[in-house]
Amino acid sequence: MLRTLDLRGRLGAGETLDYRRIVPRAPFDVAAAMAAVAPVCDAVAERGEEALRELSERFDGVVPESFRVPAEALAAAEAQLDPEVRAAFEVAIERRRTVAIAERGQEQVAVDVAPGARVIHKTIPVNRVGLYVPGGLAPLSSSVIHNVVPAQAAGVRSIAVTSPPQAEFGGLPHPNILAVCSILGITEVYAVGGAQAVAMFAYGVPGLCEPVDLVTGPGNIYVVAAKRLLKGRIGIDSEAGPTEIAILADDSAVPAHVAADLVSQAEHDPLAGSVLVTDSTKLADAVQAELAPQVDRTKHQERIRTALTGPQSGIVLVDDLAQGVAVVDAYGAEHLEIHTRDAFDVAQRVTNAGAIFIGSHAPVSLGDYCAGSTHVLPTAGAAAHSSGLTVQSFLRHVHLIDYSAAALADVRHTVETFAAAEDLPAHGAAVTVRFAADND
């Protein structure tokens, strides 16, 4: 079911390999999608709620009676939630909050660089955020938790959530999404999806929604394109594309476990990427043999087969574990599982991954729900330069500079010298004037 890419023996032959170009990758042309979302965003900016109604009808096939979800609908969704599902939500919330509080760290750190010369590093929460929760192929109530909990732990004072309206629920988002919002105390919830939701947050809609400072959360390519288009007007977390999993494994791995984890991520989306990197042909063959019967037992067989047979998925054969680490570093997976001997030590050698799952008892689905880690992660190799959504994503870092006259005098000549060297004499004069005789 998975295509095979054999990299064995090629390094020994003196061939130079750019793994970033070789590894399987989902097609995801955000630049092309921007042309489609630009008029959508412009329409929301210019015509507000009128445009939202037209776009909701066009893209979602339903126009909510109210784009802001009524308080009674949130309360009803929580009241009607299955007790077992609620218990699962509460475990996930508790564990994510425990980790998020630890992520917060110190709010202020003061460093005395010299007598009377102090620099204070202060973290300040973003004032208002808009959190996007997908509602397409799967109603990701877990994304409410993974967006809201770190924002709350960071101290964000104004939090709004949006998710696409669903025709089967009378134009409201999925009831599980509303229920989690209610459990978490989020009262500002919108039934708006797609690029128009990002535009609503970015520009604001008079009488409906105030503009936000930051938009976070995963979405389809049009959501991603809108985030890129409007970045600058708003802050964004990342440009998260289709989900992906890479598994680095040796012959100690359990084939059924590896196959199940590849299948689990393929369940998300036909564009989802499932990649196995291994130095064991025996394991590769065993995983291939496991895939078909496991897929046959799943609910979303067509979607999974499309993902597993697509160009974004495959098995990469390598000479040894060292080459395997190099390949997964080049891939920069959103989710990376390590199924090897000494898995913890191998994980320490990896530098590029959104989240790393160590050993046979830490499947990605654990992280999707209740590991306590974040599941909003960079995709498409962005893990080489970006991080997942944490408390730090909702904090701004500000330096406060507090110098006495004596401390400034100590570095007066340094500033004046720098200013002269850069041909910015007024910079130097701004210090010199403070020591002029008539300013005493």
PDB file of C-alpha atoms in Angstrom, residues 170-414:
ATOM      1  CA  GLY A 170     -29.067  24.041  12.638  1.00  0.00           C
ATOM      2  CA  GLY A 171     -26.145  26.230  11.602  1.00  0.00           C
ATOM      3  CA  LEU A 172     -24.270  25.828  14.891  1.00  0.00           C
ATOM      4  CA  PRO A 173     -20.833  24.217  15.264  1.00  0.00           C
ATOM      5  CA  HIS A 174     -20.709  20.592  16.393  1.00  0.00           C
ATOM      6  CA  PRO A 175     -22.256  20.165  19.884  1.00  0.00           C
ATOM      7  CA  ASN A 176     -19.041  18.643  21.282  1.00  0.00           C
ATOM      8  CA  ILE A 177     -17.142  21.779  20.292  1.00  0.00           C
ATOM      9  CA  LEU A 178     -19.751  23.943  22.015  1.00  0.00           C
ATOM     10  CA  ALA A 179     -19.722  21.717  25.089  1.00  0.00           C
ATOM     11  CA  VAL A 180     -15.947  21.999  25.537  1.00  0.00           C
ATOM     12  CA  CYS A 181     -16.184  25.782  25.154  1.00  0.00           C
ATOM     13  CA  SER A 182     -18.812  25.828  27.886  1.00  0.00           C
ATOM     14  CA  ILE A 183     -16.755  23.604  30.203  1.00  0.00           C
ATOM     15  CA  LEU A 184     -13.780  25.931  29.734  1.00  0.00           C
ATOM     16  CA  GLY A 185     -15.856  29.044  30.377  1.00  0.00           C
ATOM     17  CA  ILE A 186     -15.608  30.422  26.841  1.00  0.00           C
ATOM     18  CA  THR A 187     -18.740  32.434  26.124  1.00  0.00           C
ATOM     19  CA  GLU A 188     -17.700  34.186  22.894  1.00  0.00           C
ATOM     20  CA  VAL A 189     -18.155  31.522  20.238  1.00  0.00           C
ATOM     21  CA  TYR A 190     -18.920  32.024  16.532  1.00  0.00           C
ATOM     22  CA  ALA A 191     -20.386  29.808  13.834  1.00  0.00           C
ATOM     23  CA  VAL A 192     -18.056  31.033  11.104  1.00  0.00           C
ATOM     24  CA  GLY A 193     -15.559  28.946   9.162  1.00  0.00           C
ATOM     25  CA  GLY A 194     -12.897  29.191   6.482  1.00  0.00           C
ATOM     26  CA  ALA A 195     -11.031  32.266   5.339  1.00  0.00           C
ATOM     27  CA  GLN A 196     -13.992  34.456   6.279  1.00  0.00           C
ATOM     28  CA  ALA A 197     -13.505  33.479   9.943  1.00  0.00           C
ATOM     29  CA  VAL A 198      -9.888  34.631   9.876  1.00  0.00           C
ATOM     30  CA  ALA A 199     -10.965  37.868   8.171  1.00  0.00           C
ATOM     31  CA  MET A 200     -13.685  38.401  10.790  1.00  0.00           C
ATOM     32  CA  PHE A 201     -11.088  38.118  13.534  1.00  0.00           C
ATOM     33  CA  ALA A 202      -8.563  40.285  11.712  1.00  0.00           C
ATOM     34  CA  TYR A 203     -10.827  43.182  10.711  1.00  0.00           C
ATOM     35  CA  GLY A 204     -13.639  42.807  13.188  1.00  0.00           C
ATOM     36  CA  VAL A 205     -17.314  43.037  12.220  1.00  0.00           C
ATOM     37  CA  PRO A 206     -19.217  45.992  13.706  1.00  0.00           C
ATOM     38  CA  GLY A 207     -21.903  44.868  16.105  1.00  0.00           C
ATOM     39  CA  LEU A 208     -20.709  41.260  15.989  1.00  0.00           C
ATOM     40  CA  CYS A 209     -17.013  40.696  16.696  1.00  0.00           C
ATOM     41  CA  GLU A 210     -14.191  42.945  17.851  1.00  0.00           C
ATOM     42  CA  PRO A 211     -10.805  42.567  16.077  1.00  0.00           C
ATOM     43  CA  VAL A 212      -8.232  40.285  17.690  1.00  0.00           C
ATOM     44  CA  ASP A 213      -4.470  40.582  18.001  1.00  0.00           C
ATOM     45  CA  LEU A 214      -3.580  36.944  17.312  1.00  0.00           C
ATOM     46  CA  VAL A 215      -5.236  34.069  15.436  1.00  0.00           C
ATOM     47  CA  THR A 216      -4.247  30.477  16.211  1.00  0.00           C
ATOM     48  CA  GLY A 217      -5.427  27.001  15.328  1.00  0.00           C
ATOM     49  CA  PRO A 218      -5.249  24.598  12.379  1.00  0.00           C
ATOM     50  CA  GLY A 219      -7.476  24.684   9.315  1.00  0.00           C
ATOM     51  CA  ASN A 220      -7.695  23.808   5.641  1.00  0.00           C
ATOM     52  CA  ILE A 221      -5.569  25.427   2.950  1.00  0.00           C
ATOM     53  CA  TYR A 222      -7.911  28.422   2.694  1.00  0.00           C
ATOM     54  CA  VAL A 223      -7.665  29.097   6.422  1.00  0.00           C
ATOM     55  CA  VAL A 224      -3.882  28.861   6.136  1.00  0.00           C
ATOM     56  CA  ALA A 225      -3.854  31.172   3.101  1.00  0.00           C
ATOM     57  CA  ALA A 226      -5.981  33.746   4.932  1.00  0.00           C
ATOM     58  CA  LYS A 227      -3.607  33.642   7.898  1.00  0.00           C
ATOM     59  CA  ARG A 228      -0.655  34.268   5.583  1.00  0.00           C
ATOM     60  CA  LEU A 229      -2.510  37.052   3.756  1.00  0.00           C
ATOM     61  CA  LEU A 230      -3.492  38.855   6.955  1.00  0.00           C
ATOM     62  CA  LYS A 231      -0.284  38.281   8.900  1.00  0.00           C
ATOM     63  CA  GLY A 232       0.907  41.690  10.021  1.00  0.00           C
ATOM     64  CA  ARG A 233      -2.578  42.945  10.709  1.00  0.00           C
ATOM     65  CA  ILE A 234      -2.799  39.998  13.092  1.00  0.00           C
ATOM     66  CA  GLY A 235      -0.224  37.682  14.584  1.00  0.00           C
ATOM     67  CA  ILE A 236      -0.523  34.000  13.697  1.00  0.00           C
ATOM     68  CA  ASP A 237       0.810  30.838  15.263  1.00  0.00           C
ATOM     69  CA  SER A 238       1.884  28.965  12.121  1.00  0.00           C
ATOM     70  CA  GLU A 239       0.745  27.841   8.685  1.00  0.00           C
ATOM     71  CA  ALA A 240      -0.322  24.327   9.595  1.00  0.00           C
ATOM     72  CA  GLY A 241      -1.112  22.164   6.572  1.00  0.00           C
ATOM     73  CA  PRO A 242      -2.318  18.551   6.344  1.00  0.00           C
ATOM     74  CA  THR A 243      -1.314  16.407   9.293  1.00  0.00           C
ATOM     75  CA  GLU A 244       1.701  14.115   9.041  1.00  0.00           C
ATOM     76  CA  ILE A 245       3.463  11.389  10.969  1.00  0.00           C
ATOM     77  CA  ALA A 246       6.981  10.031  10.551  1.00  0.00           C
ATOM     78  CA  ILE A 247       8.065   6.897  12.361  1.00  0.00           C
ATOM     79  CA  LEU A 248      11.741   6.088  12.827  1.00  0.00           C
ATOM     80  CA  ALA A 249      12.002   2.379  13.554  1.00  0.00           C
ATOM     81  CA  ASP A 250      14.458  -0.494  13.676  1.00  0.00           C
ATOM     82  CA  ASP A 251      13.887  -4.254  13.767  1.00  0.00           C
ATOM     83  CA  SER A 252      12.798  -4.099  17.408  1.00  0.00           C
ATOM     84  CA  ALA A 253       9.569  -2.298  16.471  1.00  0.00           C
ATOM     85  CA  VAL A 254       6.199  -4.065  16.611  1.00  0.00           C
ATOM     86  CA  PRO A 255       4.797  -4.037  13.033  1.00  0.00           C
ATOM     87  CA  ALA A 256       1.160  -3.904  14.178  1.00  0.00           C
ATOM     88  CA  HIS A 257       1.865  -0.836  16.322  1.00  0.00           C
ATOM     89  CA  VAL A 258       3.702   0.962  13.519  1.00  0.00           C
ATOM     90  CA  ALA A 259       0.973   0.197  10.981  1.00  0.00           C
ATOM     91  CA  ALA A 260      -1.784   1.304  13.371  1.00  0.00           C
ATOM     92  CA  ASP A 261      -0.088   4.654  13.952  1.00  0.00           C
ATOM     93  CA  LEU A 262       0.413   5.258  10.227  1.00  0.00           C
ATOM     94  CA  VAL A 263      -3.275   4.466   9.663  1.00  0.00           C
ATOM     95  CA  SER A 264      -4.409   6.704  12.530  1.00  0.00           C
ATOM     96  CA  GLN A 265      -2.942   9.842  10.987  1.00  0.00           C
ATOM     97  CA  ALA A 266      -4.134   8.915   7.494  1.00  0.00           C
ATOM     98  CA  GLU A 267      -7.644   8.952   8.977  1.00  0.00           C
ATOM     99  CA  HIS A 268      -7.491  12.750   9.325  1.00  0.00           C
ATOM    100  CA  ASP A 269      -7.376  13.766   5.686  1.00  0.00           C
ATOM    101  CA  PRO A 270      -6.783  12.343   2.172  1.00  0.00           C
ATOM    102  CA  LEU A 271      -3.695  14.618   2.090  1.00  0.00           C
ATOM    103  CA  ALA A 272      -2.340  13.357   5.424  1.00  0.00           C
ATOM    104  CA  GLY A 273       1.220  12.071   5.263  1.00  0.00           C
ATOM    105  CA  SER A 274       2.301   8.747   6.809  1.00  0.00           C
ATOM    106  CA  VAL A 275       6.021   7.984   6.495  1.00  0.00           C
ATOM    107  CA  LEU A 276       8.058   5.099   7.915  1.00  0.00           C
ATOM    108  CA  VAL A 277      11.849   5.461   8.000  1.00  0.00           C
ATOM    109  CA  THR A 278      13.654   2.214   8.788  1.00  0.00           C
ATOM    110  CA  ASP A 279      16.865   0.270   8.257  1.00  0.00           C
ATOM    111  CA  SER A 280      14.989  -3.040   8.455  1.00  0.00           C
ATOM    112  CA  THR A 281      13.489  -4.535   5.289  1.00  0.00           C
ATOM    113  CA  LYS A 282      11.915  -7.216   7.490  1.00  0.00           C
ATOM    114  CA  LEU A 283      10.019  -4.559   9.429  1.00  0.00           C
ATOM    115  CA  ALA A 284       9.062  -2.719   6.243  1.00  0.00           C
ATOM    116  CA  ASP A 285       7.582  -5.898   4.748  1.00  0.00           C
ATOM    117  CA  ALA A 286       5.756  -6.736   7.983  1.00  0.00           C
ATOM    118  CA  VAL A 287       4.243  -3.249   8.181  1.00  0.00           C
ATOM    119  CA  GLN A 288       3.092  -3.445   4.567  1.00  0.00           C
ATOM    120  CA  ALA A 289       1.417  -6.771   5.369  1.00  0.00           C
ATOM    121  CA  GLU A 290      -0.332  -5.248   8.402  1.00  0.00           C
ATOM    122  CA  LEU A 291      -1.729  -2.205   6.608  1.00  0.00           C
ATOM    123  CA  ALA A 292      -4.387  -3.730   4.355  1.00  0.00           C
ATOM    124  CA  PRO A 293      -6.224  -5.721   7.059  1.00  0.00           C
ATOM    125  CA  GLN A 294      -6.044  -2.805   9.483  1.00  0.00           C
ATOM    126  CA  VAL A 295      -7.451  -0.406   6.896  1.00  0.00           C
ATOM    127  CA  ASP A 296     -10.219  -2.883   6.078  1.00  0.00           C
ATOM    128  CA  ARG A 297     -11.341  -2.743   9.714  1.00  0.00           C
ATOM    129  CA  THR A 298     -11.591   1.048   9.874  1.00  0.00           C
ATOM    130  CA  LYS A 299     -14.593   3.298   9.298  1.00  0.00           C
ATOM    131  CA  HIS A 300     -12.960   5.777   6.903  1.00  0.00           C
ATOM    132  CA  GLN A 301     -11.331   3.296   4.515  1.00  0.00           C
ATOM    133  CA  GLU A 302     -11.484   5.402   1.360  1.00  0.00           C
ATOM    134  CA  ARG A 303      -9.947   8.453   3.005  1.00  0.00           C
ATOM    135  CA  ILE A 304      -7.185   6.368   4.593  1.00  0.00           C
ATOM    136  CA  ARG A 305      -6.301   4.497   1.402  1.00  0.00           C
ATOM    137  CA  THR A 306      -6.102   7.777  -0.508  1.00  0.00           C
ATOM    138  CA  ALA A 307      -3.682   9.176   2.058  1.00  0.00           C
ATOM    139  CA  LEU A 308      -1.509   6.060   2.315  1.00  0.00           C
ATOM    140  CA  THR A 309      -1.185   5.626  -1.447  1.00  0.00           C
ATOM    141  CA  GLY A 310      -0.574   9.311  -2.145  1.00  0.00           C
ATOM    142  CA  PRO A 311       2.812  10.885  -2.894  1.00  0.00           C
ATOM    143  CA  GLN A 312       2.958  12.273   0.658  1.00  0.00           C
ATOM    144  CA  SER A 313       3.222   8.788   2.216  1.00  0.00           C
ATOM    145  CA  GLY A 314       5.743   5.983   1.940  1.00  0.00           C
ATOM    146  CA  ILE A 315       8.481   3.825   3.414  1.00  0.00           C
ATOM    147  CA  VAL A 316      12.027   5.179   3.309  1.00  0.00           C
ATOM    148  CA  LEU A 317      14.743   2.517   3.580  1.00  0.00           C
ATOM    149  CA  VAL A 318      18.054   3.698   5.038  1.00  0.00           C
ATOM    150  CA  ASP A 319      21.445   2.127   5.688  1.00  0.00           C
ATOM    151  CA  ASP A 320      21.404   2.620   9.446  1.00  0.00           C
ATOM    152  CA  LEU A 321      19.883   4.587  12.276  1.00  0.00           C
ATOM    153  CA  ALA A 322      22.263   7.515  11.793  1.00  0.00           C
ATOM    154  CA  GLN A 323      20.992   8.013   8.249  1.00  0.00           C
ATOM    155  CA  GLY A 324      17.461   7.535   9.555  1.00  0.00           C
ATOM    156  CA  VAL A 325      17.919  10.400  12.015  1.00  0.00           C
ATOM    157  CA  ALA A 326      19.236  12.580   9.183  1.00  0.00           C
ATOM    158  CA  VAL A 327      16.185  11.754   7.069  1.00  0.00           C
ATOM    159  CA  VAL A 328      13.634  12.519   9.802  1.00  0.00           C
ATOM    160  CA  ASP A 329      15.492  15.750  10.618  1.00  0.00           C
ATOM    161  CA  ALA A 330      15.174  16.759   6.978  1.00  0.00           C
ATOM    162  CA  TYR A 331      11.504  15.805   6.983  1.00  0.00           C
ATOM    163  CA  GLY A 332      10.799  17.851  10.136  1.00  0.00           C
ATOM    164  CA  ALA A 333       7.625  15.941  10.906  1.00  0.00           C
ATOM    165  CA  GLU A 334       4.672  17.408  12.727  1.00  0.00           C
ATOM    166  CA  HIS A 335       4.569  14.158  14.724  1.00  0.00           C
ATOM    167  CA  LEU A 336       7.627  11.914  15.024  1.00  0.00           C
ATOM    168  CA  GLU A 337       7.496   8.515  16.680  1.00  0.00           C
ATOM    169  CA  ILE A 338      10.653   6.655  17.721  1.00  0.00           C
ATOM    170  CA  HIS A 339      10.316   2.847  17.739  1.00  0.00           C
ATOM    171  CA  THR A 340      13.899   1.749  18.288  1.00  0.00           C
ATOM    172  CA  ARG A 341      16.136   0.291  20.926  1.00  0.00           C
ATOM    173  CA  ASP A 342      17.160   3.047  23.339  1.00  0.00           C
ATOM    174  CA  ALA A 343      14.323   5.170  21.945  1.00  0.00           C
ATOM    175  CA  PHE A 344      14.790   7.951  24.494  1.00  0.00           C
ATOM    176  CA  ASP A 345      18.462   8.386  23.565  1.00  0.00           C
ATOM    177  CA  VAL A 346      17.631   8.347  19.850  1.00  0.00           C
ATOM    178  CA  ALA A 347      14.980  11.028  20.425  1.00  0.00           C
ATOM    179  CA  GLN A 348      17.641  13.312  21.923  1.00  0.00           C
ATOM    180  CA  ARG A 349      19.506  13.236  18.609  1.00  0.00           C
ATOM    181  CA  VAL A 350      16.560  14.613  16.634  1.00  0.00           C
ATOM    182  CA  THR A 351      16.528  18.382  16.110  1.00  0.00           C
ATOM    183  CA  ASN A 352      13.520  18.932  13.823  1.00  0.00           C
ATOM    184  CA  ALA A 353      10.068  17.740  14.883  1.00  0.00           C
ATOM    185  CA  GLY A 354       6.884  19.318  16.157  1.00  0.00           C
ATOM    186  CA  ALA A 355       6.494  16.695  18.878  1.00  0.00           C
ATOM    187  CA  ILE A 356       8.444  13.496  19.526  1.00  0.00           C
ATOM    188  CA  PHE A 357       6.695  10.367  20.812  1.00  0.00           C
ATOM    189  CA  ILE A 358       9.102   7.958  22.466  1.00  0.00           C
ATOM    190  CA  GLY A 359       8.704   4.203  22.383  1.00  0.00           C
ATOM    191  CA  SER A 360       5.864   1.838  21.689  1.00  0.00           C
ATOM    192  CA  HIS A 361       3.533   3.201  24.373  1.00  0.00           C
ATOM    193  CA  ALA A 362       3.373   6.824  23.183  1.00  0.00           C
ATOM    194  CA  PRO A 363       1.296   6.828  19.974  1.00  0.00           C
ATOM    195  CA  VAL A 364       0.451  10.138  18.316  1.00  0.00           C
ATOM    196  CA  SER A 365      -3.224   9.718  19.185  1.00  0.00           C
ATOM    197  CA  LEU A 366      -2.207  10.037  22.856  1.00  0.00           C
ATOM    198  CA  GLY A 367      -0.815  13.488  22.055  1.00  0.00           C
ATOM    199  CA  ASP A 368      -3.877  14.360  20.001  1.00  0.00           C
ATOM    200  CA  TYR A 369      -6.011  14.093  23.099  1.00  0.00           C
ATOM    201  CA  CYS A 370      -4.653  13.738  26.602  1.00  0.00           C
ATOM    202  CA  ALA A 371      -0.856  13.369  26.850  1.00  0.00           C
ATOM    203  CA  GLY A 372      -0.691  16.915  28.245  1.00  0.00           C
ATOM    204  CA  SER A 373       1.395  18.075  25.278  1.00  0.00           C
ATOM    205  CA  THR A 374       0.186  20.409  22.527  1.00  0.00           C
ATOM    206  CA  HIS A 375      -1.350  18.983  19.371  1.00  0.00           C
ATOM    207  CA  VAL A 376      -1.272  22.237  17.393  1.00  0.00           C
ATOM    208  CA  LEU A 377       2.052  21.680  15.626  1.00  0.00           C
ATOM    209  CA  PRO A 378       4.055  22.915  12.608  1.00  0.00           C
ATOM    210  CA  THR A 379       3.767  20.867   9.407  1.00  0.00           C
ATOM    211  CA  ALA A 380       5.486  20.602   6.015  1.00  0.00           C
ATOM    212  CA  GLY A 381       8.994  20.868   7.464  1.00  0.00           C
ATOM    213  CA  ALA A 382       8.268  24.060   9.397  1.00  0.00           C
ATOM    214  CA  ALA A 383       9.424  22.308  12.572  1.00  0.00           C
ATOM    215  CA  ALA A 384      12.931  23.300  11.466  1.00  0.00           C
ATOM    216  CA  HIS A 385      12.133  26.893  12.462  1.00  0.00           C
ATOM    217  CA  SER A 386       8.799  26.919  14.288  1.00  0.00           C
ATOM    218  CA  SER A 387       7.310  25.463  17.455  1.00  0.00           C
ATOM    219  CA  GLY A 388       3.950  24.049  18.412  1.00  0.00           C
ATOM    220  CA  LEU A 389       1.276  26.117  20.138  1.00  0.00           C
ATOM    221  CA  THR A 390       2.155  26.593  23.809  1.00  0.00           C
ATOM    222  CA  VAL A 391       1.674  29.209  26.503  1.00  0.00           C
ATOM    223  CA  GLN A 392       4.631  31.064  24.991  1.00  0.00           C
ATOM    224  CA  SER A 393       2.651  31.531  21.766  1.00  0.00           C
ATOM    225  CA  PHE A 394       0.285  33.827  23.661  1.00  0.00           C
ATOM    226  CA  LEU A 395       2.982  35.876  25.369  1.00  0.00           C
ATOM    227  CA  ARG A 396       4.922  38.885  24.155  1.00  0.00           C
ATOM    228  CA  HIS A 397       8.402  39.519  25.459  1.00  0.00           C
ATOM    229  CA  VAL A 398       9.246  43.100  26.395  1.00  0.00           C
ATOM    230  CA  HIS A 399      12.465  44.602  27.733  1.00  0.00           C
ATOM    231  CA  LEU A 400      12.221  47.436  30.264  1.00  0.00           C
ATOM    232  CA  ILE A 401      15.410  49.512  30.409  1.00  0.00           C
ATOM    233  CA  ASP A 402      16.024  51.308  33.705  1.00  0.00           C
ATOM    234  CA  TYR A 403      19.335  53.270  33.935  1.00  0.00           C
ATOM    235  CA  SER A 404      20.427  55.850  36.488  1.00  0.00           C
ATOM    236  CA  ALA A 405      22.348  58.977  35.453  1.00  0.00           C
ATOM    237  CA  ALA A 406      25.579  57.413  36.694  1.00  0.00           C
ATOM    238  CA  ALA A 407      24.946  54.185  34.773  1.00  0.00           C
ATOM    239  CA  LEU A 408      24.304  56.145  31.576  1.00  0.00           C
ATOM    240  CA  ALA A 409      27.451  58.171  32.158  1.00  0.00           C
ATOM    241  CA  ASP A 410      29.454  54.939  32.346  1.00  0.00           C
ATOM    242  CA  VAL A 411      28.506  54.015  28.765  1.00  0.00           C
ATOM    243  CA  ARG A 412      28.155  57.548  27.358  1.00  0.00           C
ATOM    244  CA  HIS A 413      31.318  57.254  25.299  1.00  0.00           C
ATOM    245  CA  THR A 414      30.263  53.807  24.014  1.00  0.00           C
TER     246      THR A 414
END
